[in-house]
Tab-separated table of C-alpha atoms in Angstrom:
chain	number	residue	atom	x	y	z
A	1	MET	CA	108.685	-34.012	117.020
A	2	SER	CA	109.052	-35.349	120.572
A	3	ALA	CA	112.022	-35.025	122.880
A	4	ALA	CA	112.727	-38.694	122.288
A	5	THR	CA	113.035	-38.219	118.515
A	6	ASP	CA	114.500	-34.688	118.646
A	7	PRO	CA	116.931	-34.779	121.587
A	8	ARG	CA	118.875	-31.747	122.696
A	9	VAL	CA	122.529	-31.376	123.618
A	10	THR	CA	122.654	-31.570	127.396
A	11	ASP	CA	126.343	-31.442	128.209
A	12	VAL	CA	129.717	-30.465	126.726
A	13	GLU	CA	133.019	-31.443	128.319
A	14	ALA	CA	136.650	-31.025	127.312
A	15	ALA	CA	139.720	-32.817	128.670
A	16	VAL	CA	143.426	-32.491	127.945
A	17	TYR	CA	145.715	-35.485	127.435
A	18	THR	CA	149.478	-35.206	126.916
A	19	VAL	CA	151.246	-38.267	125.537
A	20	PRO	CA	155.071	-38.454	125.405
A	21	THR	CA	156.556	-39.396	122.050
A	22	ASP	CA	158.106	-42.831	121.736
A	23	ARG	CA	161.460	-41.245	120.858
A	24	PRO	CA	162.848	-37.725	120.272
A	25	SER	CA	160.850	-36.188	117.451
A	26	ALA	CA	161.648	-33.416	114.990
A	27	ASP	CA	160.994	-32.323	111.430
A	28	GLY	CA	162.733	-29.623	109.436
A	29	THR	CA	161.463	-26.713	111.510
A	30	LEU	CA	160.195	-28.020	114.896
A	31	ALA	CA	161.096	-30.485	117.650
A	32	TRP	CA	158.733	-31.985	120.227
A	33	ASP	CA	158.739	-34.598	122.977
A	34	SER	CA	154.988	-34.971	123.551
A	35	THR	CA	151.686	-34.542	121.736
A	36	THR	CA	148.568	-33.032	123.290
A	37	MET	CA	145.055	-34.141	122.417
A	38	VAL	CA	142.067	-32.091	123.546
A	39	LEU	CA	139.099	-34.442	123.641
A	40	VAL	CA	135.491	-33.178	123.606
A	41	ARG	CA	132.515	-35.220	124.810
A	42	VAL	CA	128.983	-34.032	124.028
A	43	ARG	CA	125.855	-35.702	125.349
A	44	GLY	CA	122.221	-35.824	124.336
A	45	GLY	CA	119.434	-38.359	124.050
A	46	GLY	CA	121.213	-40.541	126.576
A	47	LEU	CA	124.234	-40.953	124.270
A	48	GLU	CA	127.688	-39.453	123.954
A	49	GLY	CA	129.683	-38.193	120.974
A	50	LEU	CA	133.452	-37.802	120.760
A	51	GLY	CA	135.603	-35.306	118.898
A	52	TRP	CA	139.157	-34.102	119.301
A	53	THR	CA	141.934	-31.872	118.094
A	54	TYR	CA	145.691	-31.838	118.486
A	55	GLY	CA	146.574	-28.468	119.922
A	56	PRO	CA	147.476	-26.583	123.091
A	57	PRO	CA	145.575	-27.100	126.372
A	58	ALA	CA	144.033	-23.682	125.807
A	59	CYS	CA	141.662	-25.362	123.333
A	60	ALA	CA	139.875	-26.943	126.296
A	61	SER	CA	139.365	-23.541	127.924
A	62	VAL	CA	137.832	-22.223	124.700
A	63	VAL	CA	135.415	-25.143	124.650
A	64	ARG	CA	134.348	-24.596	128.247
A	65	ASP	CA	134.313	-20.800	128.307
A	66	GLN	CA	133.118	-19.837	124.814
A	67	LEU	CA	131.621	-22.751	122.937
A	68	ALA	CA	129.683	-24.936	125.394
A	69	ASP	CA	126.917	-22.368	125.902
A	70	GLN	CA	126.499	-22.036	122.146
A	71	VAL	CA	125.810	-25.763	121.853
A	72	ARG	CA	123.840	-26.749	124.944
A	73	GLY	CA	120.110	-26.946	124.391
A	74	ARG	CA	120.368	-27.160	120.605
A	75	PRO	CA	118.827	-30.082	118.707
A	76	VAL	CA	121.379	-32.869	118.329
A	77	LEU	CA	120.432	-33.231	114.670
A	78	ASP	CA	121.115	-29.574	113.778
A	79	VAL	CA	124.916	-29.623	113.645
A	80	PRO	CA	125.215	-26.888	110.970
A	81	ALA	CA	123.315	-24.462	113.196
A	82	ALA	CA	125.614	-25.249	116.120
A	83	LEU	CA	128.690	-24.710	113.944
A	84	GLU	CA	127.433	-21.333	112.744
A	85	ALA	CA	126.687	-20.251	116.298
A	86	MET	CA	130.175	-21.225	117.451
A	87	ILE	CA	131.877	-19.417	114.580
A	88	ARG	CA	129.892	-16.248	115.236
A	89	SER	CA	130.603	-16.399	118.957
A	90	VAL	CA	134.404	-16.387	118.524
A	91	ARG	CA	134.555	-13.364	116.238
A	92	ASN	CA	136.472	-11.212	118.723
A	93	ALA	CA	138.597	-14.104	119.973
A	94	GLY	CA	139.863	-14.792	116.438
A	95	ARG	CA	139.176	-18.073	114.690
A	96	PRO	CA	142.734	-19.079	113.634
A	97	GLY	CA	144.763	-21.293	115.933
A	98	ALA	CA	143.513	-22.721	119.214
A	99	VAL	CA	140.051	-21.188	118.890
A	100	GLY	CA	139.404	-22.800	115.531
A	101	TYR	CA	140.836	-26.077	116.735
A	102	ALA	CA	138.380	-26.032	119.637
A	103	VAL	CA	135.478	-25.378	117.250
A	104	SER	CA	136.608	-28.356	115.189
A	105	ALA	CA	136.653	-30.683	118.193
A	106	VAL	CA	133.154	-29.734	119.293
A	107	GLU	CA	131.736	-29.915	115.787
A	108	THR	CA	133.113	-33.404	115.115
A	109	ALA	CA	131.791	-34.584	118.485
A	110	LEU	CA	128.342	-33.317	117.482
A	111	TRP	CA	128.455	-35.327	114.257
A	112	ASP	CA	129.447	-38.423	116.186
A	113	LEU	CA	126.531	-37.872	118.580
A	114	LYS	CA	124.061	-37.247	115.738
A	115	ALA	CA	125.027	-40.467	113.992
A	116	ARG	CA	124.785	-42.408	117.246
A	117	VAL	CA	121.305	-40.990	117.943
A	118	LEU	CA	120.251	-42.130	114.464
A	119	GLY	CA	121.914	-45.507	114.963
A	120	LEU	CA	124.133	-45.151	111.892
A	121	PRO	CA	127.844	-45.280	111.178
A	122	LEU	CA	128.825	-41.743	110.263
A	123	TYR	CA	129.744	-42.654	106.706
A	124	ARG	CA	126.250	-44.078	106.141
A	125	LEU	CA	124.697	-40.867	107.435
A	126	LEU	CA	126.880	-38.827	105.048
A	127	GLY	CA	126.675	-41.217	102.121
A	128	ALA	CA	129.789	-42.814	100.637
A	129	SER	CA	131.524	-42.790	97.288
A	130	ARG	CA	134.111	-45.404	98.334
A	131	THR	CA	134.429	-48.253	100.813
A	132	GLY	CA	137.731	-47.354	102.455
A	133	ALA	CA	140.292	-44.600	102.922
A	134	PRO	CA	143.642	-45.117	101.118
A	135	LEU	CA	146.559	-44.271	103.401
A	136	TYR	CA	150.150	-43.180	103.185
A	137	GLY	CA	152.554	-44.003	105.989
A	138	SER	CA	153.894	-40.794	107.510
A	139	GLY	CA	156.980	-40.641	109.713
A	140	GLY	CA	160.666	-40.760	108.878
A	141	LEU	CA	161.337	-37.823	111.187
A	142	THR	CA	164.611	-35.954	110.871
A	143	SER	CA	165.439	-36.947	114.460
A	144	TYR	CA	165.290	-40.655	113.642
A	145	THR	CA	168.418	-42.703	113.137
A	146	ASP	CA	168.719	-44.339	109.749
A	147	ASP	CA	167.952	-47.719	111.280
A	148	VAL	CA	164.763	-46.480	112.946
A	149	MET	CA	163.601	-44.957	109.680
A	150	ARG	CA	164.429	-48.142	107.767
A	151	ALA	CA	162.418	-50.258	110.204
A	152	GLN	CA	159.407	-47.930	110.108
A	153	LEU	CA	159.238	-47.693	106.332
A	154	SER	CA	159.868	-51.412	105.860
A	155	HIS	CA	157.032	-52.239	108.270
A	156	TRP	CA	154.547	-50.077	106.389
A	157	VAL	CA	155.480	-51.194	102.898
A	158	HIS	CA	156.587	-54.801	103.262
A	159	GLU	CA	154.471	-55.897	106.242
A	160	GLN	CA	151.321	-53.781	106.085
A	161	GLY	CA	151.116	-53.342	102.315
A	162	PHE	CA	151.227	-49.535	102.176
A	163	PRO	CA	151.781	-48.379	98.582
A	164	ARG	CA	153.096	-44.943	99.606
A	165	VAL	CA	155.167	-43.463	102.469
A	166	LYS	CA	156.468	-40.042	103.512
A	167	ILE	CA	159.570	-38.845	105.348
A	168	LYS	CA	160.564	-35.443	106.683
A	169	ILE	CA	163.250	-33.346	104.991
A	170	GLY	CA	164.433	-29.749	105.342
A	171	GLU	CA	166.560	-30.604	108.351
A	172	ASP	CA	167.789	-27.559	110.325
A	173	TRP	CA	165.574	-25.187	108.335
A	174	GLY	CA	166.918	-26.447	105.032
A	175	ALA	CA	170.586	-26.145	105.964
A	176	ARG	CA	171.412	-29.833	105.386
A	177	GLU	CA	170.419	-30.547	101.801
A	178	ARG	CA	172.968	-33.330	101.399
A	179	ARG	CA	171.597	-35.103	104.479
A	180	ASP	CA	168.026	-34.682	103.174
A	181	LEU	CA	168.958	-36.375	99.910
A	182	GLU	CA	170.889	-39.093	101.705
A	183	ARG	CA	167.828	-39.954	103.828
A	184	LEU	CA	165.572	-39.939	100.757
A	185	SER	CA	167.989	-42.287	99.036
A	186	ILE	CA	167.849	-44.640	102.033
A	187	ALA	CA	164.068	-44.479	101.995
A	188	ARG	CA	163.918	-45.349	98.306
A	189	GLU	CA	166.286	-48.275	98.837
A	190	VAL	CA	164.131	-49.627	101.679
A	191	ILE	CA	160.719	-49.333	100.003
A	192	GLY	CA	161.863	-50.478	96.558
A	193	PRO	CA	160.978	-49.079	93.139
A	194	ASP	CA	157.234	-49.691	93.233
A	195	ALA	CA	156.077	-47.856	96.354
A	196	GLU	CA	155.566	-44.100	96.099
A	197	LEU	CA	157.997	-41.897	98.026
A	198	PHE	CA	156.785	-38.597	99.531
A	199	ALA	CA	158.776	-35.801	101.202
A	200	ASP	CA	157.642	-33.090	103.614
A	201	ALA	CA	159.867	-30.048	104.185
A	202	ASN	CA	157.519	-28.287	106.634
A	203	GLY	CA	158.292	-24.960	104.989
A	204	ALA	CA	162.045	-25.218	105.549
A	205	TYR	CA	163.281	-24.288	102.064
A	206	SER	CA	163.223	-21.177	99.936
A	207	ASP	CA	161.503	-21.499	96.586
A	208	LYS	CA	164.750	-21.397	94.573
A	209	GLN	CA	166.343	-23.900	96.934
A	210	ALA	CA	163.483	-26.342	96.418
A	211	ILE	CA	163.689	-25.905	92.654
A	212	ARG	CA	167.472	-26.499	92.689
A	213	LEU	CA	166.783	-29.833	94.400
A	214	ALA	CA	164.214	-30.823	91.785
A	215	GLY	CA	166.605	-32.930	89.696
A	216	ALA	CA	167.831	-34.950	92.696
A	217	LEU	CA	164.268	-35.475	93.893
A	218	ALA	CA	163.216	-36.628	90.432
A	219	ASP	CA	166.105	-39.107	90.305
A	220	LEU	CA	164.693	-40.695	93.459
A	221	ASP	CA	161.169	-40.607	91.993
A	222	VAL	CA	159.784	-38.414	94.789
A	223	ARG	CA	156.143	-38.023	93.826
A	224	TRP	CA	154.885	-35.643	96.543
A	225	LEU	CA	156.639	-32.534	97.886
A	226	GLU	CA	154.770	-31.102	100.853
A	227	GLU	CA	155.275	-27.534	102.009
A	228	PRO	CA	158.591	-26.991	100.240
A	229	VAL	CA	158.182	-23.377	101.353
A	230	SER	CA	155.896	-21.833	103.961
A	231	SER	CA	152.222	-22.519	103.273
A	232	ASP	CA	151.673	-18.755	103.668
A	233	ASP	CA	153.897	-18.117	100.638
A	234	LEU	CA	151.414	-18.843	97.854
A	235	ASP	CA	153.621	-17.268	95.198
A	236	GLY	CA	156.557	-19.383	96.324
A	237	LEU	CA	154.451	-22.537	96.316
A	238	ARG	CA	153.290	-21.745	92.785
A	239	ARG	CA	156.864	-21.186	91.593
A	240	VAL	CA	157.981	-24.483	93.100
A	241	ARG	CA	154.967	-26.241	91.632
A	242	GLY	CA	156.018	-25.062	88.190
A	243	GLY	CA	159.638	-26.038	88.719
A	244	VAL	CA	159.487	-29.581	90.099
A	245	PRO	CA	157.974	-32.777	88.679
A	246	ALA	CA	156.619	-33.859	92.084
A	247	ASP	CA	153.116	-32.858	93.122
A	248	VAL	CA	153.241	-29.880	95.493
A	249	ALA	CA	150.899	-30.056	98.476
A	250	ALA	CA	149.895	-27.720	101.297
A	251	GLY	CA	146.837	-26.607	103.240
A	252	GLU	CA	147.099	-28.447	106.551
A	253	TYR	CA	146.879	-25.148	108.491
A	254	GLY	CA	143.704	-24.028	106.724
A	255	ILE	CA	141.099	-22.599	109.108
A	256	ASP	CA	138.240	-21.456	106.860
A	257	LEU	CA	136.961	-21.626	103.300
A	258	THR	CA	138.596	-18.318	102.387
A	259	TYR	CA	142.008	-19.834	103.156
A	260	PHE	CA	141.365	-22.819	100.892
A	261	GLN	CA	139.884	-20.691	98.129
A	262	ARG	CA	142.946	-18.422	98.101
A	263	MET	CA	145.325	-21.382	97.969
A	264	CYS	CA	143.444	-23.103	95.158
A	265	ALA	CA	142.870	-19.939	93.135
A	266	ALA	CA	146.576	-19.046	93.402
A	267	GLY	CA	147.522	-22.257	91.587
A	268	ALA	CA	149.757	-23.011	94.570
A	269	VAL	CA	149.145	-26.753	94.941
A	270	ASP	CA	148.565	-29.938	92.959
A	271	CYS	CA	146.714	-31.496	95.905
A	272	LEU	CA	144.988	-29.608	98.719
A	273	GLN	CA	145.561	-30.799	102.282
A	274	VAL	CA	142.714	-30.352	104.759
A	275	ASP	CA	142.691	-31.201	108.475
A	276	ILE	CA	139.330	-31.856	110.099
A	277	THR	CA	140.799	-31.042	113.535
A	278	ARG	CA	141.751	-27.514	112.419
A	279	CYS	CA	139.468	-26.333	109.648
A	280	GLY	CA	136.258	-26.157	111.696
A	281	GLY	CA	135.181	-29.797	111.686
A	282	LEU	CA	133.391	-32.175	109.375
A	283	LEU	CA	131.111	-29.759	107.557
A	284	GLU	CA	133.950	-27.367	106.792
A	285	PHE	CA	136.127	-30.319	105.753
A	286	LEU	CA	133.535	-31.366	103.174
A	287	ARG	CA	133.081	-27.775	102.013
A	288	ALA	CA	136.849	-27.359	101.583
A	289	ALA	CA	136.897	-30.511	99.470
A	290	THR	CA	134.212	-28.958	97.292
A	291	VAL	CA	136.340	-25.810	96.877
A	292	ALA	CA	139.186	-28.042	95.739
A	293	ALA	CA	136.939	-29.923	93.334
A	294	ALA	CA	135.814	-26.634	91.794
A	295	HIS	CA	139.488	-25.992	90.965
A	296	GLY	CA	140.023	-29.479	89.572
A	297	LEU	CA	142.055	-30.618	92.594
A	298	GLU	CA	142.089	-33.668	94.796
A	299	VAL	CA	142.330	-33.461	98.588
A	300	SER	CA	144.466	-35.290	101.122
A	301	ALA	CA	143.361	-35.556	104.769
A	302	HIS	CA	146.078	-34.379	107.148
A	303	CYS	CA	146.810	-36.536	110.226
A	304	ALA	CA	144.181	-37.762	112.793
A	305	PRO	CA	143.399	-40.853	110.666
A	306	TYR	CA	140.610	-42.229	112.841
A	307	LEU	CA	138.783	-38.900	112.836
A	308	HIS	CA	139.047	-38.766	109.030
A	309	ARG	CA	138.134	-42.435	108.528
A	310	HIS	CA	134.430	-41.755	107.944
A	311	ALA	CA	134.668	-38.131	106.815
A	312	VAL	CA	136.637	-38.860	103.645
A	313	LEU	CA	134.391	-41.601	102.287
A	314	PRO	CA	131.879	-39.222	100.644
A	315	LEU	CA	134.628	-37.491	98.623
A	316	PRO	CA	135.029	-38.397	94.940
A	317	ASN	CA	138.151	-36.207	94.823
A	318	LEU	CA	139.942	-37.825	97.761
A	319	ARG	CA	143.561	-38.834	97.107
A	320	HIS	CA	144.544	-40.292	100.489
A	321	VAL	CA	144.700	-39.945	104.284
A	322	GLU	CA	147.875	-39.413	106.307
A	323	TRP	CA	148.717	-42.330	108.604
A	324	PHE	CA	150.831	-40.168	110.904
A	325	HIS	CA	152.844	-42.266	113.339
A	326	ASP	CA	152.423	-39.897	116.298
A	327	HIS	CA	148.613	-39.750	116.023
A	328	VAL	CA	148.227	-43.430	115.223
A	329	ARG	CA	149.947	-44.280	118.516
A	330	ILE	CA	147.546	-42.118	120.498
A	331	GLU	CA	144.316	-42.993	118.704
A	332	THR	CA	144.879	-46.745	118.780
A	333	LEU	CA	145.750	-46.499	122.496
A	334	PHE	CA	142.798	-44.318	123.460
A	335	PHE	CA	139.930	-45.753	121.400
A	336	GLU	CA	138.224	-49.071	121.152
A	337	GLY	CA	137.241	-49.579	117.515
A	338	ALA	CA	140.454	-48.111	116.059
A	339	ASP	CA	140.985	-51.176	113.904
A	340	PRO	CA	144.200	-51.539	111.867
A	341	PRO	CA	144.294	-50.887	108.121
A	342	VAL	CA	144.203	-53.649	105.558
A	343	ASP	CA	146.751	-53.426	102.738
A	344	GLY	CA	147.162	-49.706	103.308
A	345	VAL	CA	143.433	-48.947	103.413
A	346	LEU	CA	141.467	-47.897	106.514
A	347	TYR	CA	137.902	-49.203	106.643
A	348	PRO	CA	135.028	-48.173	108.925
A	349	ASP	CA	133.137	-50.774	110.926
A	350	PRO	CA	129.597	-50.934	109.454
A	351	ASP	CA	128.231	-52.277	112.732
A	352	ARG	CA	129.464	-49.448	115.003
A	353	PRO	CA	127.476	-46.190	115.029
A	354	GLY	CA	128.998	-42.743	114.761
A	355	LEU	CA	132.763	-42.646	114.409
A	356	GLY	CA	132.816	-46.238	115.604
A	357	LEU	CA	135.059	-45.372	118.552
A	358	ASP	CA	134.677	-45.640	122.319
A	359	LEU	CA	137.113	-44.095	124.789
A	360	ARG	CA	139.196	-46.480	126.830
A	361	GLU	CA	138.917	-44.469	130.025
A	362	ALA	CA	141.627	-46.217	132.012
A	363	ASP	CA	144.178	-46.068	129.201
A	364	ALA	CA	143.493	-42.424	128.438
A	365	ASP	CA	143.371	-41.273	132.091
A	366	ALA	CA	147.018	-42.195	132.529
A	367	TYR	CA	147.832	-39.212	130.288
A	368	ARG	CA	145.187	-36.764	131.448
A	369	ALA	CA	146.558	-33.344	132.344
A	370	GLY	CA	145.159	-31.020	134.985
């Protein structure tokens, strides 16, 4: 095989972009005023692939200092070998957290590059079981005024045709139950009886507290209860799962297959969440979905919708993808090809290779850090 048909990775770069939120932002257990994207660009065969994660700027240092040398010189087509080399190289650094996020960004960039070299949209390279990714609108932050939340939910459901939306609850670490229920009641009023209503407590409640709220949640027809307790509390998740009619979901912080296997085997969730920007990238995302399938579970892709747009299409056990307001703002600003959804479904462009995205340099550079 010639260099022209078997190109090698020639360059790996990482850049940090910090984008202020459009308004004060908070959920039940955290507040923030900006979101940081670490963007990785890999080159080979005269082309460039993009990948990214949402994490601290330290992710970029991990890419430059620990991962780039593991990837340079490798065949562009051999992404699994590059992933294995990266994972082995960070053994002493520890894979959870920023290190694993950095691995994810490089790995997804390699897949984008591979598909571009082959001249294929990524979903065609992977093979698809569906034509589009069903979405749920995700926002309704605890820091929003009622009017802001109303406008956001109404836009998704009544203007964009989303059949499901999610708001944050667990305000002040679960100390304001009455306010949580009031906001859920407002959300139900806005979206009407037909759209599905989801709630995310971000681990703010205790297991008994979440179960005590089960009746009120059921009255509002809340179908999805995300992280009612900490995702590390598998016993608590299982108890809540058995005590509420809503589907219990968790898994967004998963960093390897062992994590997902433990969560599934514990009977902790009705639907497993997986985040391609955290779990190790595309290959690990698909493997995690297989772990879920082996336990009879569906998966939901957490955040970063335009990075999941192609990755979820091979999955027969996909439930939906999170259309997270914060990330949607950034990805539609930064990337050409981030086309809007149609009736709550995100479709890939069959005529654009790879992830189908190109960086808008001038727009992104306004937020570049360092």
